[in-house]
Short mmCIF file of C-alpha atoms in Angstrom, two decimals:
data_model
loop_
_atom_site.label_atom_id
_atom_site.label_comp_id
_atom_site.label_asym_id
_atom_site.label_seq_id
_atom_site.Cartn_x
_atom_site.Cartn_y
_atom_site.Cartn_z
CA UNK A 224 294.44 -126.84 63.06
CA UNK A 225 294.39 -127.03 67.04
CA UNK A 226 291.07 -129.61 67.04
CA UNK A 227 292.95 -131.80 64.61
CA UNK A 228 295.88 -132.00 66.50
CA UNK A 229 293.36 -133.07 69.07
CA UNK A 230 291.35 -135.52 68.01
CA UNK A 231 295.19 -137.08 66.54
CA UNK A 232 296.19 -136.61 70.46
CA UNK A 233 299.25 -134.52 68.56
CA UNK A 234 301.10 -132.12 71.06
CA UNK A 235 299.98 -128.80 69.59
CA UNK A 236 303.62 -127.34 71.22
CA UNK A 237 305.19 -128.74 68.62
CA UNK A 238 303.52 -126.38 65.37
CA UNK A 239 304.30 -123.36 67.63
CA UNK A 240 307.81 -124.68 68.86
CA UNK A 241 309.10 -125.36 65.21
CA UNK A 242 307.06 -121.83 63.90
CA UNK A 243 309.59 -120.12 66.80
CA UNK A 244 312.81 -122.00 66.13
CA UNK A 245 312.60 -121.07 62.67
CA UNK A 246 311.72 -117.22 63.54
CA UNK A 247 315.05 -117.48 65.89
CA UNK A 248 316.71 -118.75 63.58
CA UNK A 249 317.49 -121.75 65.99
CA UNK A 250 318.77 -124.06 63.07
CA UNK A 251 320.03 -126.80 65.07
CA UNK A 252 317.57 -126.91 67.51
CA UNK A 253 314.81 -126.58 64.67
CA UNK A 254 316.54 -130.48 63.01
CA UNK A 255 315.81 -131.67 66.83
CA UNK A 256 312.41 -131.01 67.34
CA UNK A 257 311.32 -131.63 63.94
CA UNK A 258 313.38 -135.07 64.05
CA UNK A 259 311.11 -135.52 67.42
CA UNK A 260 308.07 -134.02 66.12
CA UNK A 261 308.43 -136.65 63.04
CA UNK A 262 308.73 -139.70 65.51
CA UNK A 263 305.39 -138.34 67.61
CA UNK A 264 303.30 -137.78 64.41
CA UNK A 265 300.89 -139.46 62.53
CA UNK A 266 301.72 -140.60 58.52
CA UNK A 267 299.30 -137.66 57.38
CA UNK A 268 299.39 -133.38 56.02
CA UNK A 269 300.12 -132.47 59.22
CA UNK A 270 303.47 -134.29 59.36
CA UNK A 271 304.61 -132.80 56.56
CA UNK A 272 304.44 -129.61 58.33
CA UNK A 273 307.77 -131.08 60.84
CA UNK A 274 309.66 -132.93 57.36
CA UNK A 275 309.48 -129.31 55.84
CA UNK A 276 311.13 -127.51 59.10
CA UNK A 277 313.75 -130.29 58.85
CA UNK A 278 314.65 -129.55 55.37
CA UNK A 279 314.99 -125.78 56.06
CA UNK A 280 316.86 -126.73 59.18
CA UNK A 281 319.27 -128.88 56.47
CA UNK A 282 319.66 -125.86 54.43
CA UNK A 283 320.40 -123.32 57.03
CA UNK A 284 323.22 -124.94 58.55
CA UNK A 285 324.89 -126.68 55.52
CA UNK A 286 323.39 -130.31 56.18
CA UNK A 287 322.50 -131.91 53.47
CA UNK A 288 321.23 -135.31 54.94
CA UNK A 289 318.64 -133.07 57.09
CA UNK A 290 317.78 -131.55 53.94
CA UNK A 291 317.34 -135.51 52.11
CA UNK A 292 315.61 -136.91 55.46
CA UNK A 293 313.02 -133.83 55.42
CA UNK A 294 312.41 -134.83 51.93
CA UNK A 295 311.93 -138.31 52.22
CA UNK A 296 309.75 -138.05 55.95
CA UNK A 297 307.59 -135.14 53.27
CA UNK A 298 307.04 -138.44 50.53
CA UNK A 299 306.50 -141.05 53.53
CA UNK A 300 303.76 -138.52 55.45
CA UNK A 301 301.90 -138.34 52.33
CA UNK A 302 302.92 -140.21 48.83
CA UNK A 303 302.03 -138.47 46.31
CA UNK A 304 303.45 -137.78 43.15
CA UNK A 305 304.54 -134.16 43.83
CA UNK A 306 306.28 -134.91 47.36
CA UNK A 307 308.21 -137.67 45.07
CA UNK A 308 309.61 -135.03 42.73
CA UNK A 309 310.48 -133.08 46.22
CA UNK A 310 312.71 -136.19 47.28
CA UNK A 311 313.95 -137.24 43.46
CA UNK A 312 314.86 -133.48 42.86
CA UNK A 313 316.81 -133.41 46.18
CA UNK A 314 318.09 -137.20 46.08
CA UNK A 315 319.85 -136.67 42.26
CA UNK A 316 321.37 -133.25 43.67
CA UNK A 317 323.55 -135.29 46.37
CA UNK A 318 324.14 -138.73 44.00
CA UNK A 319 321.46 -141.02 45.87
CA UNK A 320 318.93 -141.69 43.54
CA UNK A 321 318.72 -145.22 43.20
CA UNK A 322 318.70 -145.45 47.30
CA UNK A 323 315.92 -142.71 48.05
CA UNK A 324 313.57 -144.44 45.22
CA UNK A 325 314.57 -147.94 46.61
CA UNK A 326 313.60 -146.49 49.97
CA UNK A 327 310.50 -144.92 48.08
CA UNK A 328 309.13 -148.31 46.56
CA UNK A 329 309.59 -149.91 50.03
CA UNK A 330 307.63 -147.39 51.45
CA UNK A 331 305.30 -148.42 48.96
CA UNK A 332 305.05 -151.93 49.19
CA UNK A 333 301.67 -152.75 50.99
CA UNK A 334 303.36 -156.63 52.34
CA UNK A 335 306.78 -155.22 53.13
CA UNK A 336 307.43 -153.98 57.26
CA UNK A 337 309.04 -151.25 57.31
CA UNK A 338 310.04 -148.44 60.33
CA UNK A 339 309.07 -146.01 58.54
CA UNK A 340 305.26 -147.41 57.47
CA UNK A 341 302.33 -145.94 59.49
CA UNK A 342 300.62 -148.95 61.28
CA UNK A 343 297.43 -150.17 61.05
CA UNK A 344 296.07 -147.24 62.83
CA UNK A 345 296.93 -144.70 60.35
CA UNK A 346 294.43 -146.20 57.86
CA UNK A 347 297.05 -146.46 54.91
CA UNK A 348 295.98 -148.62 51.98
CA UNK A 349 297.36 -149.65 48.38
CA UNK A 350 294.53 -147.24 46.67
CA UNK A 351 294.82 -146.52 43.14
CA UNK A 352 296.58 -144.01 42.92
CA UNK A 353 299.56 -145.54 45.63
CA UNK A 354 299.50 -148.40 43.09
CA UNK A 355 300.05 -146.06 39.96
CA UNK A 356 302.71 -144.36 41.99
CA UNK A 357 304.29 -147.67 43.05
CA UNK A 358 304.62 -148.43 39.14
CA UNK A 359 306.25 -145.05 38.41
CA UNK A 360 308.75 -145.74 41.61
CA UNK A 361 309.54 -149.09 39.49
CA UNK A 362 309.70 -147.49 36.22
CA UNK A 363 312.11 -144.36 37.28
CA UNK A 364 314.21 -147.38 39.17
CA UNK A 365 314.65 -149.03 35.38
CA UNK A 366 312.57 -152.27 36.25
CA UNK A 367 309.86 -152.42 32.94
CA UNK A 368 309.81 -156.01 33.41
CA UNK A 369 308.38 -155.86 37.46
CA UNK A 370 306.01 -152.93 36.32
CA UNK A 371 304.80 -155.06 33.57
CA UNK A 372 304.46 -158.05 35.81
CA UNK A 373 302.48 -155.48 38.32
CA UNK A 374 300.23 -154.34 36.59
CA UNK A 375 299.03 -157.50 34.63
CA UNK A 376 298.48 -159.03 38.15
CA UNK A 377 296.45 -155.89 38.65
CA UNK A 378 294.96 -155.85 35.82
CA UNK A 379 293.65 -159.22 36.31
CA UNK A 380 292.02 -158.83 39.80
CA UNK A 381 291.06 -155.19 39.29
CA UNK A 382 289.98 -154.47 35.90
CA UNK A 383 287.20 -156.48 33.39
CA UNK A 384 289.24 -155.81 30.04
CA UNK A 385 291.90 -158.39 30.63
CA UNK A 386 295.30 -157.39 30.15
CA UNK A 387 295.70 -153.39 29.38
CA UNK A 388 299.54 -153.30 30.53
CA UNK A 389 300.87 -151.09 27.87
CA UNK A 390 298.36 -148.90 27.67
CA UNK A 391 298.60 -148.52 31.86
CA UNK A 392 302.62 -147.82 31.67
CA UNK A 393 302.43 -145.60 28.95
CA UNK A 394 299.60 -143.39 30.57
CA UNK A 395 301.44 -143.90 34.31
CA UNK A 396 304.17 -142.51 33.05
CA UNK A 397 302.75 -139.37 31.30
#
């Protein structure tokens, strides 16, 4: 862990600052430094390391918009699927859905700028399987219609069958 944080010119105080916070049970002190930690880190694993301190941070002292941000900073470090149930599971416990997937797809969206994007330095492309998780973003949002639209454009520049949109949605979503 100490040569990645390295060759990512990543403080290495951090890991062992949050790892004693937590064993103090510093809980306000622990949302600081993983708030800075999150601004000072690469959009990769290792981030989610500081967006998981925040959360527990959240839950220790009754914040539940620590707890939401850890979440979200978790999906944004490294979208996949299972850090999206992380955030939807917290986001529908505090009423926010809608925002936190809106957020989500944002995220998402390879021409949109965003804050909380990783620039061009963190390597982060519209693979695959960002694109299949874009369409389930757009799905659980309620918009059929853009997925639809998404995927035939995808269809048309990715795949030699022509237009396989149902049979895309249908297997995204399972």
């Amino acid at each position: 862990v100490t040569s990645e944080f390295r060759n990512k010119k990543i403080p290495v105080v951090y890991l062992d600052r949050l790892d004693q916070l937590e064993t103090n049970m510093s809980w306000h002190e622990l949302a600081e430094v993983s708030q800075e930690s999150l601004d000072n880190m690469p959009f990769d694993n290792l981030r989610t390391y500081a967006a998981d301190k925040l959360s527990v941070a959240g839950e220790n002292i009754k914040e539940s918009s620590l707890v939401l941000q850890g979440k979200r900073e978790r999906f944004f470090s490294v979208p996949q699927e299972e850090n999206l149930l992380f955030l939807l599971k917290e986001s529908i416990k505090q009423d926010v859905k809608e925002v936190e997937l809106t957020k989500a797809l944002d995220f998402l969206e390879p021409n949109k700028k965003s804050d909380n994007k990783p620039g061009k330095e963190e390597n982060f492309r519209m693979g695959r399987s960002s694109f299949l998780l874009k369409i389930k973003v757009t799905l659980m949002l309620g918009n059929l219609e853009d997925a639809y639209s998404q995927i035939d454009k995808k269809a048309v520049a990715d795949w030699s069958y022509g237009k396989q949109t149902s049979g895309c949605i249908y297997a995204s979503i399972l």
